[in-house]
PDB file of C-alpha atoms and ligand atoms in Angstrom:
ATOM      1  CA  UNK A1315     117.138  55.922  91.499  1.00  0.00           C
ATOM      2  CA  UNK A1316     117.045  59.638  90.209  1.00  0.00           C
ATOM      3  CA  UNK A1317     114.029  61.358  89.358  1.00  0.00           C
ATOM      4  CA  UNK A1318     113.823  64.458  86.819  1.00  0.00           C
ATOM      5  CA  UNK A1319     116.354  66.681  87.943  1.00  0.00           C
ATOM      6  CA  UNK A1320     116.101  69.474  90.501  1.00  0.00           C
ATOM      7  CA  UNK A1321     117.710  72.842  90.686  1.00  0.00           C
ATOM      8  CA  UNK A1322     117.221  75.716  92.893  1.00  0.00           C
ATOM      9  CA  UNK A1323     118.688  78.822  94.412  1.00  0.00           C
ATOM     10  CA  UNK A1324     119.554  81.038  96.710  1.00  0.00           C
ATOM     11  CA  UNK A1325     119.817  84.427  95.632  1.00  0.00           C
ATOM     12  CA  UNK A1326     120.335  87.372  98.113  1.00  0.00           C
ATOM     13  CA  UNK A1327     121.457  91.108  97.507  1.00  0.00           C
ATOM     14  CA  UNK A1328     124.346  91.922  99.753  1.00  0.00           C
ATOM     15  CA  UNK A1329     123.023  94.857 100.970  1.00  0.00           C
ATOM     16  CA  UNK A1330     122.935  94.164 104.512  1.00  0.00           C
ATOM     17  CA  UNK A1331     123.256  91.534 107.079  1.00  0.00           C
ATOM     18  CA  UNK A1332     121.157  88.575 106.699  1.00  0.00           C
ATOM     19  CA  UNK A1333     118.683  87.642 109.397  1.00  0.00           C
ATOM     20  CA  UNK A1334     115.945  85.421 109.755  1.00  0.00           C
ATOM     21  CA  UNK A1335     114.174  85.841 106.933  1.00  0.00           C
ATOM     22  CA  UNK A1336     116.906  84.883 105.009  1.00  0.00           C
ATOM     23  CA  UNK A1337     118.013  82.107 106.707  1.00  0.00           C
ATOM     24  CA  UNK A1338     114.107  80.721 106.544  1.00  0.00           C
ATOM     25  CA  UNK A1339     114.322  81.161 102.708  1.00  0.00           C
ATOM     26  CA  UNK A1340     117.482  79.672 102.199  1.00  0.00           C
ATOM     27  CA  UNK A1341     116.964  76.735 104.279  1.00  0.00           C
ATOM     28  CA  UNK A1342     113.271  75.885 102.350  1.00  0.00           C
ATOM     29  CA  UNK A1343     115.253  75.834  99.194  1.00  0.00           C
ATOM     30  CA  UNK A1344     118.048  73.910 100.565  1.00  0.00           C
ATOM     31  CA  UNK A1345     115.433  71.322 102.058  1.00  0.00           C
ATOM     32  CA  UNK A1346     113.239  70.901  99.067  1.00  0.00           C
ATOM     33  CA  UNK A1347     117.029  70.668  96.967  1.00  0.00           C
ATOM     34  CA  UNK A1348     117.902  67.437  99.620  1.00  0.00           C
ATOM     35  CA  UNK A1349     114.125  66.004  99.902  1.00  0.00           C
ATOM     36  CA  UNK A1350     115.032  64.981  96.233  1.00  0.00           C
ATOM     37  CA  UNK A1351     118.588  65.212  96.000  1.00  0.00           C
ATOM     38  CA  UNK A1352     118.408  67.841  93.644  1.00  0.00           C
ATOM     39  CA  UNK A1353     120.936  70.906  93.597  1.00  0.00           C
ATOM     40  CA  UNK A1354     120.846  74.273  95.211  1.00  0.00           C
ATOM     41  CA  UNK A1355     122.936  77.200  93.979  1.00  0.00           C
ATOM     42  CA  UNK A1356     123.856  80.738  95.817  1.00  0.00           C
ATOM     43  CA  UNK A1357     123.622  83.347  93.744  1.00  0.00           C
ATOM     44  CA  UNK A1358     124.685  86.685  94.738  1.00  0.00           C
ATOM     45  CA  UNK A1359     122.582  89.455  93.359  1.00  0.00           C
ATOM     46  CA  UNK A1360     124.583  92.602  93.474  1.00  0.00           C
ATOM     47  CA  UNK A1361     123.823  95.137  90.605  1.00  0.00           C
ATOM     48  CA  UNK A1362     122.818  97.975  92.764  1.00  0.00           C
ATOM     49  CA  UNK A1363     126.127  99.396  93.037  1.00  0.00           C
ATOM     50  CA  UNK A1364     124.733 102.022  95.178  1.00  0.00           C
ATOM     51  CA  UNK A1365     123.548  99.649  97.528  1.00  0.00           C
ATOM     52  CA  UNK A1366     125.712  96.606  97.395  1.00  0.00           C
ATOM     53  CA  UNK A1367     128.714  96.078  99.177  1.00  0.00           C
ATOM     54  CA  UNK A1368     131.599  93.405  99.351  1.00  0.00           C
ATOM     55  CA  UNK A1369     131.349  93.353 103.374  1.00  0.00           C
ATOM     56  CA  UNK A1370     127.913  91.669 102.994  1.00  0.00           C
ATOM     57  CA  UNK A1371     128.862  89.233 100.550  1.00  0.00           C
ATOM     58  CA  UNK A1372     131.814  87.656 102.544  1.00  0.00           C
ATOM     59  CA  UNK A1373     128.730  88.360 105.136  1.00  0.00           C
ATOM     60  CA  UNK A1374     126.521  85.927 103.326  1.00  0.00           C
ATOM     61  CA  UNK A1375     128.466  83.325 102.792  1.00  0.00           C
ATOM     62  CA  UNK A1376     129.649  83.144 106.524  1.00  0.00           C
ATOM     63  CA  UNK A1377     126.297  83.224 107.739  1.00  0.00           C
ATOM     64  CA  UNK A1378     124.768  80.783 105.280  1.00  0.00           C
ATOM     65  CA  UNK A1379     127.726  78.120 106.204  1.00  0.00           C
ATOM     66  CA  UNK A1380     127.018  78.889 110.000  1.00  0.00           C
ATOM     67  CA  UNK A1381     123.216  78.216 109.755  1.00  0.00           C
ATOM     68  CA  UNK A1382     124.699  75.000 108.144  1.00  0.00           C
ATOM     69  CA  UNK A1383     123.493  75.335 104.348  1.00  0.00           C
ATOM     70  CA  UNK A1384     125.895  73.624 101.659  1.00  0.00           C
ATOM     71  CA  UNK A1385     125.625  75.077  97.980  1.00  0.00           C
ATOM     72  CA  UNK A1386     127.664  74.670  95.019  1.00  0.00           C
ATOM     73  CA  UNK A1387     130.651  76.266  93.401  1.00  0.00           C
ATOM     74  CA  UNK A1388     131.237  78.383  91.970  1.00  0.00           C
ATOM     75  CA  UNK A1389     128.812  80.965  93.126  1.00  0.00           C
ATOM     76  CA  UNK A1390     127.523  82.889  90.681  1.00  0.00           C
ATOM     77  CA  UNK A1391     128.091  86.847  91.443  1.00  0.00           C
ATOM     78  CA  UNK A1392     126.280  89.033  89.102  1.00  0.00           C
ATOM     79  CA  UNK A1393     128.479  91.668  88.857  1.00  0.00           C
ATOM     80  CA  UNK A1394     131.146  89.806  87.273  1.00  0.00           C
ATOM     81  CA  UNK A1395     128.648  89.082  84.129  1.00  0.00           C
ATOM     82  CA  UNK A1396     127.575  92.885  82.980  1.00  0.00           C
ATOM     83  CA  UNK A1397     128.185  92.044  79.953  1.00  0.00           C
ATOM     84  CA  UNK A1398     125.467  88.910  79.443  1.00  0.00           C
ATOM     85  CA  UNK A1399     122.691  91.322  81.036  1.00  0.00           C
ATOM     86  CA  UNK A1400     123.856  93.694  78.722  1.00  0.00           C
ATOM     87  CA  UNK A1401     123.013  91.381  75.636  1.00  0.00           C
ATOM     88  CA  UNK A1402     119.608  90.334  76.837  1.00  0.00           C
ATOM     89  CA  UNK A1403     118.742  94.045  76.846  1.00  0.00           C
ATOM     90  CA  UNK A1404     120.030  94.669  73.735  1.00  0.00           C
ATOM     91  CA  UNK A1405     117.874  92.268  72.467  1.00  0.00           C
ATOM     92  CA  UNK A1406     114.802  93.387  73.961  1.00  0.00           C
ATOM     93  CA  UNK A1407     115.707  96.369  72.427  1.00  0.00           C
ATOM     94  CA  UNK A1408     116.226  95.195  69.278  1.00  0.00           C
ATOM     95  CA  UNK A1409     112.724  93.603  69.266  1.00  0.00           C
ATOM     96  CA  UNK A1410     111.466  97.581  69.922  1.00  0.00           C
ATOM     97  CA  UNK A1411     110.288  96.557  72.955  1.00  0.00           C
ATOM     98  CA  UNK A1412     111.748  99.125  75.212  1.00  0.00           C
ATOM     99  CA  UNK A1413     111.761 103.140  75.517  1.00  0.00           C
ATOM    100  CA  UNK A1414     113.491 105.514  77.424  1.00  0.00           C
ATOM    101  CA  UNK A1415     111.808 106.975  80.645  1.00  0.00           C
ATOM    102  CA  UNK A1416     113.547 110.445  81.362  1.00  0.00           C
ATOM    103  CA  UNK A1417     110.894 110.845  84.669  1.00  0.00           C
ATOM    104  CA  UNK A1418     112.502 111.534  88.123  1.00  0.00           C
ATOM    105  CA  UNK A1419     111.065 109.517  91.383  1.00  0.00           C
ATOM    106  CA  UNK A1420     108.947 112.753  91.805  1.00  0.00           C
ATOM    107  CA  UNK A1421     107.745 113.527  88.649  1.00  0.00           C
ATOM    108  CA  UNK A1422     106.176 109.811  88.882  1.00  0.00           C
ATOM    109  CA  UNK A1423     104.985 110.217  92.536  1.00  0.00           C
ATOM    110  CA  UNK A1424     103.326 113.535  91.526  1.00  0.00           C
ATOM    111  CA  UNK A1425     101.885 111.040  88.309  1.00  0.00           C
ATOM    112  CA  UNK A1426     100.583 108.234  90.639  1.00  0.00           C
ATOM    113  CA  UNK A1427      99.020 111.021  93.448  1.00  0.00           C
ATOM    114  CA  UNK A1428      97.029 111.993  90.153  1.00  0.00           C
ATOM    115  CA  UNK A1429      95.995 108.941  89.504  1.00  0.00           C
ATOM    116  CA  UNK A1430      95.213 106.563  93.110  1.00  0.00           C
ATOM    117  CA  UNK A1431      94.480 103.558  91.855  1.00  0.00           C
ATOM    118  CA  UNK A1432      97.749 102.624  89.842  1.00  0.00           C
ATOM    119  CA  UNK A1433     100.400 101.048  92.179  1.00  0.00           C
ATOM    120  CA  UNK A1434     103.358 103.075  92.267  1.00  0.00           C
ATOM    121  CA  UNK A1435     105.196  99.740  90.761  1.00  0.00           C
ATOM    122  CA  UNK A1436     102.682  99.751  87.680  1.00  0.00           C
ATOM    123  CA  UNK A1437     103.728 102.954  85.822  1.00  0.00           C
ATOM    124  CA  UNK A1438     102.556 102.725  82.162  1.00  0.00           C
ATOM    125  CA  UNK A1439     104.830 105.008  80.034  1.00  0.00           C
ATOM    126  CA  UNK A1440     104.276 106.958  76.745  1.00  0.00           C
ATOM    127  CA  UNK A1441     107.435 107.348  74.020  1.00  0.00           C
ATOM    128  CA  UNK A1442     108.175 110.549  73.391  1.00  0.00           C
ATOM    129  CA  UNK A1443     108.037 112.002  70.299  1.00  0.00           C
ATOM    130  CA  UNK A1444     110.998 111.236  68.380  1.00  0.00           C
ATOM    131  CA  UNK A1445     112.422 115.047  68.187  1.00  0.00           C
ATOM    132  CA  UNK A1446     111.877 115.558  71.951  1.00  0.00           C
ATOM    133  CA  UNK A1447     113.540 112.478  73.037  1.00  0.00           C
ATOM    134  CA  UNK A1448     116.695 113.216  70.805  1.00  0.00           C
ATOM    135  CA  UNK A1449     117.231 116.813  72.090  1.00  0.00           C
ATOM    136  CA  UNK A1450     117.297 115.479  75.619  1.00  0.00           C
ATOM    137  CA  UNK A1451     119.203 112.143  74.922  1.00  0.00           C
ATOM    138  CA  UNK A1452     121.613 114.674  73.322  1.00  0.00           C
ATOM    139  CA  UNK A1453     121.149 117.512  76.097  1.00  0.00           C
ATOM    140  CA  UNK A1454     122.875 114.208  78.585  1.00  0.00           C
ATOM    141  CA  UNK A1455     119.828 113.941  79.940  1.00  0.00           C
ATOM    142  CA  UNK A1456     119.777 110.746  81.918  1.00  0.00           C
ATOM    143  CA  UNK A1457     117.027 107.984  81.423  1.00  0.00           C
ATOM    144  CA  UNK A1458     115.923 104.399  82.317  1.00  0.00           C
ATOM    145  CA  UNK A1459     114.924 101.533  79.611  1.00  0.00           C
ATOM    146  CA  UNK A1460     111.339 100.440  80.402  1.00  0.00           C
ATOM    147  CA  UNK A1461     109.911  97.308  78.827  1.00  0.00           C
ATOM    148  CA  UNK A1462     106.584  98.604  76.960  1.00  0.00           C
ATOM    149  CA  UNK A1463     103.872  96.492  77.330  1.00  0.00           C
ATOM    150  CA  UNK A1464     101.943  97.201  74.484  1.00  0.00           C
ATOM    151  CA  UNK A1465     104.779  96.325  72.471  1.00  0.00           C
ATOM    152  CA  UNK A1466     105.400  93.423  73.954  1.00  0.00           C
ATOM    153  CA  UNK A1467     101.642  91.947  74.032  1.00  0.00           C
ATOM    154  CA  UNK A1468     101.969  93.478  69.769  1.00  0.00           C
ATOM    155  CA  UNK A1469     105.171  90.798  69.819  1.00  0.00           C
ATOM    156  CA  UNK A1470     103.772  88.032  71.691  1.00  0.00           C
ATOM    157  CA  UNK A1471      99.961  88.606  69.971  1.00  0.00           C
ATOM    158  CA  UNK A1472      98.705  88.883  73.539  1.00  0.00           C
ATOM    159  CA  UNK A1473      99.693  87.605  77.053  1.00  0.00           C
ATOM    160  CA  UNK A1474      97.428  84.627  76.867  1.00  0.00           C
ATOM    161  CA  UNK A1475      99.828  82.145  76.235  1.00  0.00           C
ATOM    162  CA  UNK A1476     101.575  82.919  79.380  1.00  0.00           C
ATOM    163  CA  UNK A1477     101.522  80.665  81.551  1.00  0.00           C
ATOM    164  CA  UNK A1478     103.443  79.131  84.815  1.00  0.00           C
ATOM    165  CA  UNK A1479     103.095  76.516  87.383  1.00  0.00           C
ATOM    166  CA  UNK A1480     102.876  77.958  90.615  1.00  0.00           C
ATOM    167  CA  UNK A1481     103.495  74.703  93.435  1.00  0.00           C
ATOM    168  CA  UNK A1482     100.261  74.375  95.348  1.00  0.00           C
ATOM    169  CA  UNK A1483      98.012  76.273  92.595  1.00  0.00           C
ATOM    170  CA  UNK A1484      98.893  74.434  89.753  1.00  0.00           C
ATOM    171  CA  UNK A1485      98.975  76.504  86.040  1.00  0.00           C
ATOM    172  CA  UNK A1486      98.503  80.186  86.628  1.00  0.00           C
ATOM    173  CA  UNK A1487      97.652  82.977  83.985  1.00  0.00           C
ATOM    174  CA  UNK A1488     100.931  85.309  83.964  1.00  0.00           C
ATOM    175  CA  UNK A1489      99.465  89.491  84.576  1.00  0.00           C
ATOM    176  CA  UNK A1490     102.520  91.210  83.861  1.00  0.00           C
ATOM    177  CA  UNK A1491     100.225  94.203  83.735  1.00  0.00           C
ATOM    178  CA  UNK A1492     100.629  94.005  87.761  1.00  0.00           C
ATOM    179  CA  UNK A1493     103.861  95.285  87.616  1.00  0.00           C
ATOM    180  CA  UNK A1494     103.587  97.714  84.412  1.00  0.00           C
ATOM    181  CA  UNK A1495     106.318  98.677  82.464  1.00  0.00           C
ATOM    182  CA  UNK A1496     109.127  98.014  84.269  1.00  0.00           C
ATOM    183  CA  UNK A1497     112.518  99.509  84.351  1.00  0.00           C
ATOM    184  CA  UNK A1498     114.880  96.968  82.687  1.00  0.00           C
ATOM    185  CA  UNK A1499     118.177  99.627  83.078  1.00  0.00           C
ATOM    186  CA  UNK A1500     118.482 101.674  85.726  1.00  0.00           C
ATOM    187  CA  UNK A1501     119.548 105.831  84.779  1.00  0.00           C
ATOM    188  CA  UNK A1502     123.133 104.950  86.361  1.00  0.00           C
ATOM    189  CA  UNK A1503     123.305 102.098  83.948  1.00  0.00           C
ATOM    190  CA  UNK A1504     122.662  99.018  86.038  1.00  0.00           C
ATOM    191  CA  UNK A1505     120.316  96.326  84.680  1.00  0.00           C
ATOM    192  CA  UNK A1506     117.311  95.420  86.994  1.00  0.00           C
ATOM    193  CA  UNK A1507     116.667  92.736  88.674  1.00  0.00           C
ATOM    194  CA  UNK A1508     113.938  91.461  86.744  1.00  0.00           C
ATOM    195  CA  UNK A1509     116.547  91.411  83.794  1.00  0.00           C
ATOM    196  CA  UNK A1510     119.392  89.905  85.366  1.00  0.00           C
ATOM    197  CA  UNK A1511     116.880  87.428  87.300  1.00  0.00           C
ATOM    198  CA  UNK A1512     115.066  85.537  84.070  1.00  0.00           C
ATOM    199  CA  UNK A1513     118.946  85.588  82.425  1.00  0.00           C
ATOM    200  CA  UNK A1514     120.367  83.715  85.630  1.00  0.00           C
ATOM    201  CA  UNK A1515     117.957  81.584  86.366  1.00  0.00           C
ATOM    202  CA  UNK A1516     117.934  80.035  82.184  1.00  0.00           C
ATOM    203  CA  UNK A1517     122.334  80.185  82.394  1.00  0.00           C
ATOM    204  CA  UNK A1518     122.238  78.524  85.867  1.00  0.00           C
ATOM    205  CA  UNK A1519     119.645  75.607  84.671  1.00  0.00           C
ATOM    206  CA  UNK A1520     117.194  76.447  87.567  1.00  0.00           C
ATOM    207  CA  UNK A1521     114.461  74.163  87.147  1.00  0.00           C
ATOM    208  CA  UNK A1522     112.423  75.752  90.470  1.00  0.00           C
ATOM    209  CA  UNK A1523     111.943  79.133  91.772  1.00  0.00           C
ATOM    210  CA  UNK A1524     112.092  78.968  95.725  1.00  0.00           C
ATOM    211  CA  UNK A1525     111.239  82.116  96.944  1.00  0.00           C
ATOM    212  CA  UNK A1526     109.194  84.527  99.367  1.00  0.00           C
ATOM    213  CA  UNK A1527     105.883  85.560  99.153  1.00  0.00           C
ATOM    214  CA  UNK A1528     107.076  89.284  98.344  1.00  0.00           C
ATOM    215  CA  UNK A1529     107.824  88.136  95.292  1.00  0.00           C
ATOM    216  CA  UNK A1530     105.130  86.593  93.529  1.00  0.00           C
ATOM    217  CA  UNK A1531     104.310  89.557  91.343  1.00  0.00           C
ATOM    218  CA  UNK A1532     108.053  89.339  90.441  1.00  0.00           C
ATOM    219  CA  UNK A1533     106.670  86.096  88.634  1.00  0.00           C
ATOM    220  CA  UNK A1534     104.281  87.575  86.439  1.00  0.00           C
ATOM    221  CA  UNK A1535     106.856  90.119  84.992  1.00  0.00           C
ATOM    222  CA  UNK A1536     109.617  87.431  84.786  1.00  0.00           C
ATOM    223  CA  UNK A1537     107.439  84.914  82.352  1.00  0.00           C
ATOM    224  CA  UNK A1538     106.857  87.731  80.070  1.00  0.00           C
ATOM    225  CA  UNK A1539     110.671  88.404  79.939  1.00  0.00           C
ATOM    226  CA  UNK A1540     111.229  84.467  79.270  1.00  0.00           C
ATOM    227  CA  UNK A1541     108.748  84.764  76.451  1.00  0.00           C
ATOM    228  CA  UNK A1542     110.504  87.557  75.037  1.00  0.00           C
ATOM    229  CA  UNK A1543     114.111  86.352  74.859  1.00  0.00           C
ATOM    230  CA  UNK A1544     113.189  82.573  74.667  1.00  0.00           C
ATOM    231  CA  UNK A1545     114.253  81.614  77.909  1.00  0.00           C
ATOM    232  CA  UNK A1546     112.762  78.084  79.967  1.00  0.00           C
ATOM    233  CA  UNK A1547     110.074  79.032  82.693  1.00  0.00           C
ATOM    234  CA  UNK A1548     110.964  77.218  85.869  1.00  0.00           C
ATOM    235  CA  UNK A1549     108.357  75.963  88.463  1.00  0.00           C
ATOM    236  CA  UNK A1550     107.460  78.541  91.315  1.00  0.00           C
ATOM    237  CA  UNK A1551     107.273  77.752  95.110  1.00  0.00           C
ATOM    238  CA  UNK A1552     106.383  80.784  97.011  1.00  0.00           C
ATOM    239  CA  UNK A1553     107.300  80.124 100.784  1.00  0.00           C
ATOM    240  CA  UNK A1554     105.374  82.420 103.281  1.00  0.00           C
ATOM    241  CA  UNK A1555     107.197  85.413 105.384  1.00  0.00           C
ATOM    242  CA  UNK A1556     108.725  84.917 108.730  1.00  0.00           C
ATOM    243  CA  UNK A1557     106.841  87.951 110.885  1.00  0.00           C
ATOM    244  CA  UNK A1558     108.800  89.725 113.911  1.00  0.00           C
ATOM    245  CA  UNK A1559     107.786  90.182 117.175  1.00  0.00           C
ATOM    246  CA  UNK A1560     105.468  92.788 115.995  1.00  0.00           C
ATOM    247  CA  UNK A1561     103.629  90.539 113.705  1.00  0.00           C
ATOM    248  CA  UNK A1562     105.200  92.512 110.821  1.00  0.00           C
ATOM    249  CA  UNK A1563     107.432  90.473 108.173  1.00  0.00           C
ATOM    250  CA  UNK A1564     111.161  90.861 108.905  1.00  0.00           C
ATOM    251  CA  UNK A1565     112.830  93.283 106.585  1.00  0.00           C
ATOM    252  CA  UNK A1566     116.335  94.348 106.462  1.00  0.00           C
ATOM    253  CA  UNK A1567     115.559  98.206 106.494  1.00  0.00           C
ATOM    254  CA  UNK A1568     113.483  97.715 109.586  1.00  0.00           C
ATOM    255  CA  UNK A1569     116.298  96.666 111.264  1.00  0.00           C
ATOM    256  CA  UNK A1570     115.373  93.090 111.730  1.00  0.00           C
ATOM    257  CA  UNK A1571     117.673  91.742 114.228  1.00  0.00           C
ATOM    258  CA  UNK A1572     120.457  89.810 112.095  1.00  0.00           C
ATOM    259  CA  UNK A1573     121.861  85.947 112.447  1.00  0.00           C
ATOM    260  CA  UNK A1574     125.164  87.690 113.367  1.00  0.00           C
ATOM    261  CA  UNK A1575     123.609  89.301 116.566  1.00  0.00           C
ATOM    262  CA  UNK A1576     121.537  85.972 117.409  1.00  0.00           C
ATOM    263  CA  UNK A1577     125.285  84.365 116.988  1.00  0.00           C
ATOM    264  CA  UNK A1578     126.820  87.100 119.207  1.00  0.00           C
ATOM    265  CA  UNK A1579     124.170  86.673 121.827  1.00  0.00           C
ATOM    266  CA  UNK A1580     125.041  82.751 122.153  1.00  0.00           C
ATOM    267  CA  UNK A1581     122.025  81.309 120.089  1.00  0.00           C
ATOM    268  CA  UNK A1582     123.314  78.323 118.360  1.00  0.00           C
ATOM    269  CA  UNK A1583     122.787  77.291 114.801  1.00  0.00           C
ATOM    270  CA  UNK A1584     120.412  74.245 115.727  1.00  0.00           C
ATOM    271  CA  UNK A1585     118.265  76.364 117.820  1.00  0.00           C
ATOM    272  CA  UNK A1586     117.610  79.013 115.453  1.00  0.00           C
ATOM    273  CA  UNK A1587     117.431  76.337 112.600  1.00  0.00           C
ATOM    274  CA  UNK A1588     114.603  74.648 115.408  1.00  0.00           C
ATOM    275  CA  UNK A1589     112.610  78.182 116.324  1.00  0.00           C
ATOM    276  CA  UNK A1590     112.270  78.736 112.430  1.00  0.00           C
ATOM    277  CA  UNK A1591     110.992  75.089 112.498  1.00  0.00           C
ATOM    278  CA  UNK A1592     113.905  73.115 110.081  1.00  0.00           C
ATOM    279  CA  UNK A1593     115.419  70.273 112.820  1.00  0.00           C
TER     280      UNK A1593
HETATM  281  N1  LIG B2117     117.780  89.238  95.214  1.00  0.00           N
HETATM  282  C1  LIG B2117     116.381  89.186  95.555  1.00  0.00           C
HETATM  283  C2  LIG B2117     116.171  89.613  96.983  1.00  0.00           C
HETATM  284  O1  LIG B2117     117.091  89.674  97.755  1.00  0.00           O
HETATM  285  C3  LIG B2117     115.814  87.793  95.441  1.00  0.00           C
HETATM  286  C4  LIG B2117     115.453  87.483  94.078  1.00  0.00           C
HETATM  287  C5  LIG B2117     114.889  86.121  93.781  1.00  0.00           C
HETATM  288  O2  LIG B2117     114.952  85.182  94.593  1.00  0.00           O
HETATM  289  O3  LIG B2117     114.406  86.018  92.666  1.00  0.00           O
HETATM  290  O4  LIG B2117     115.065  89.875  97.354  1.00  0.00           O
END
């Protein structure tokens, strides 16, 4: 007996130690994979070069084995695939639908303090006129791509056809509006997440999105992208976030105390796989 298949992931950014958190995430999607015996894939998301580091992938995939997770191979390591996120963007680009954003971090936080009620995340850019933007492009001035909005809702003739099924809520109306134009390429060159995400998840066959709660605006921006380059929309599951003691969620630049420590200090696998309630 098989039923329509399955296929989820894992998909951490070695930069750091995992701990809880990540352990609770990775074992909902690897229960939901065996409650049908569908698949579950590890996908390492390491395009922040300036944050990424090799220590925390062999990191990962000790830790993951330890809390007793099992995931296929090969495991997909995004680094080793520039060039695929490089041909989605060039597409996008293609299509007109992205601009260069020359702004520092403080020339936007100076923007947003102007303006209180945009979320730092939803910056909405203006191109620049064509003769400014070539006499810095060709003073070396760096710059980010940002996906335009308005161009893309002029593409797609509005964002009313976006849709997604969100597990537990059923069809929801994608905002990508919530997170504004994004950056799609980083000044030092590396594709963003959001990019590399929608590209992995069609290549790798993912048929559900497992995930945190953190992320569920990442969902409205990521069903625009799969409109735009013709990608399959998978299912989303949004798990809730493991708090610490201090009833705030666990996050690695907090500190959160990490499944290597809880190993040093004696806990066993089965116990921590029992206090974040998988037996
Ligand atoms: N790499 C992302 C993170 O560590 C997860 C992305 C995803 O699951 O879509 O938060």
């Amino acid at each position: 007996m098989s039923g329509p298949p399955f296929v989820t992931r894992f998909a951490p950014s070695p930069t750091g130690l995992l701990h809880r958190g990540h352990a609770f995430s990775a074992l909902t999607a690897f229960a939901a994979a065996q409650a049908v015996r569908g698949r579950l894939l590890l996908r390492i998301e390491d395009l922040d070069r300036t944050r990424c580091r090799p220590e925390f992938v062999t990191a990962i995939h000790e830790d993951l084995a330890w809390i007793g997770l099992a995931w296929e191979r090969p495991v997909r390591q995004q680094s080793d695939h520039l060039e695929t996120y490089a041909a989605a963007l060039a597409t996008l680009k293609a299509q007109g639908l992205l601009y260069r954003c020359f702004k520092t971090r403080s020339d936007l936080e100076g923007e947003i303090a102007g303006a209180p009620h945009e979320p730092m995340d939803a910056y909405r850019g203006a191109a620049l006129a064509a003769a400014e933007e070539a006499r810095r492009v060709a003073a070396g001035e760096p710059y980010a791509w940002r996906l335009s909005l308005a161009a893309a809702e002029r593409v797609l003739g509005g964002f009313a056809g976006l849709t997604f099924v969100v597990e537990g809520e059923g069809l929801v109306q994608a905002r990508p509006e919530l997170g504004g134009d994004v950056v799609l390429a980083r000044k030092d060159g590396a594709v963003a997440y959001h990019l590399a995400c929608v590209t992995d998840d069609a290549l790798q066959g993912i048929t559900h999105v497992i995930r945190g709660a953190d992320l569920i605006q990442a969902a409205h921006v990521q069903r625009l992208l799969q409109a735009l380059l013709g990608l399959p929309t998978p299912v989303y599951r949004h798990h809730r976030l493991l708090a610490g003691p201090d009833g705030k969620r666990l996050a690695k630049r907090d500190r959160a105390e990490t499944l290597r420590d809880l190993r040093a200090r004696g806990m066993t696998a089965a116990e921590l796989r029992g206090e974040i309630g998988f037996d």
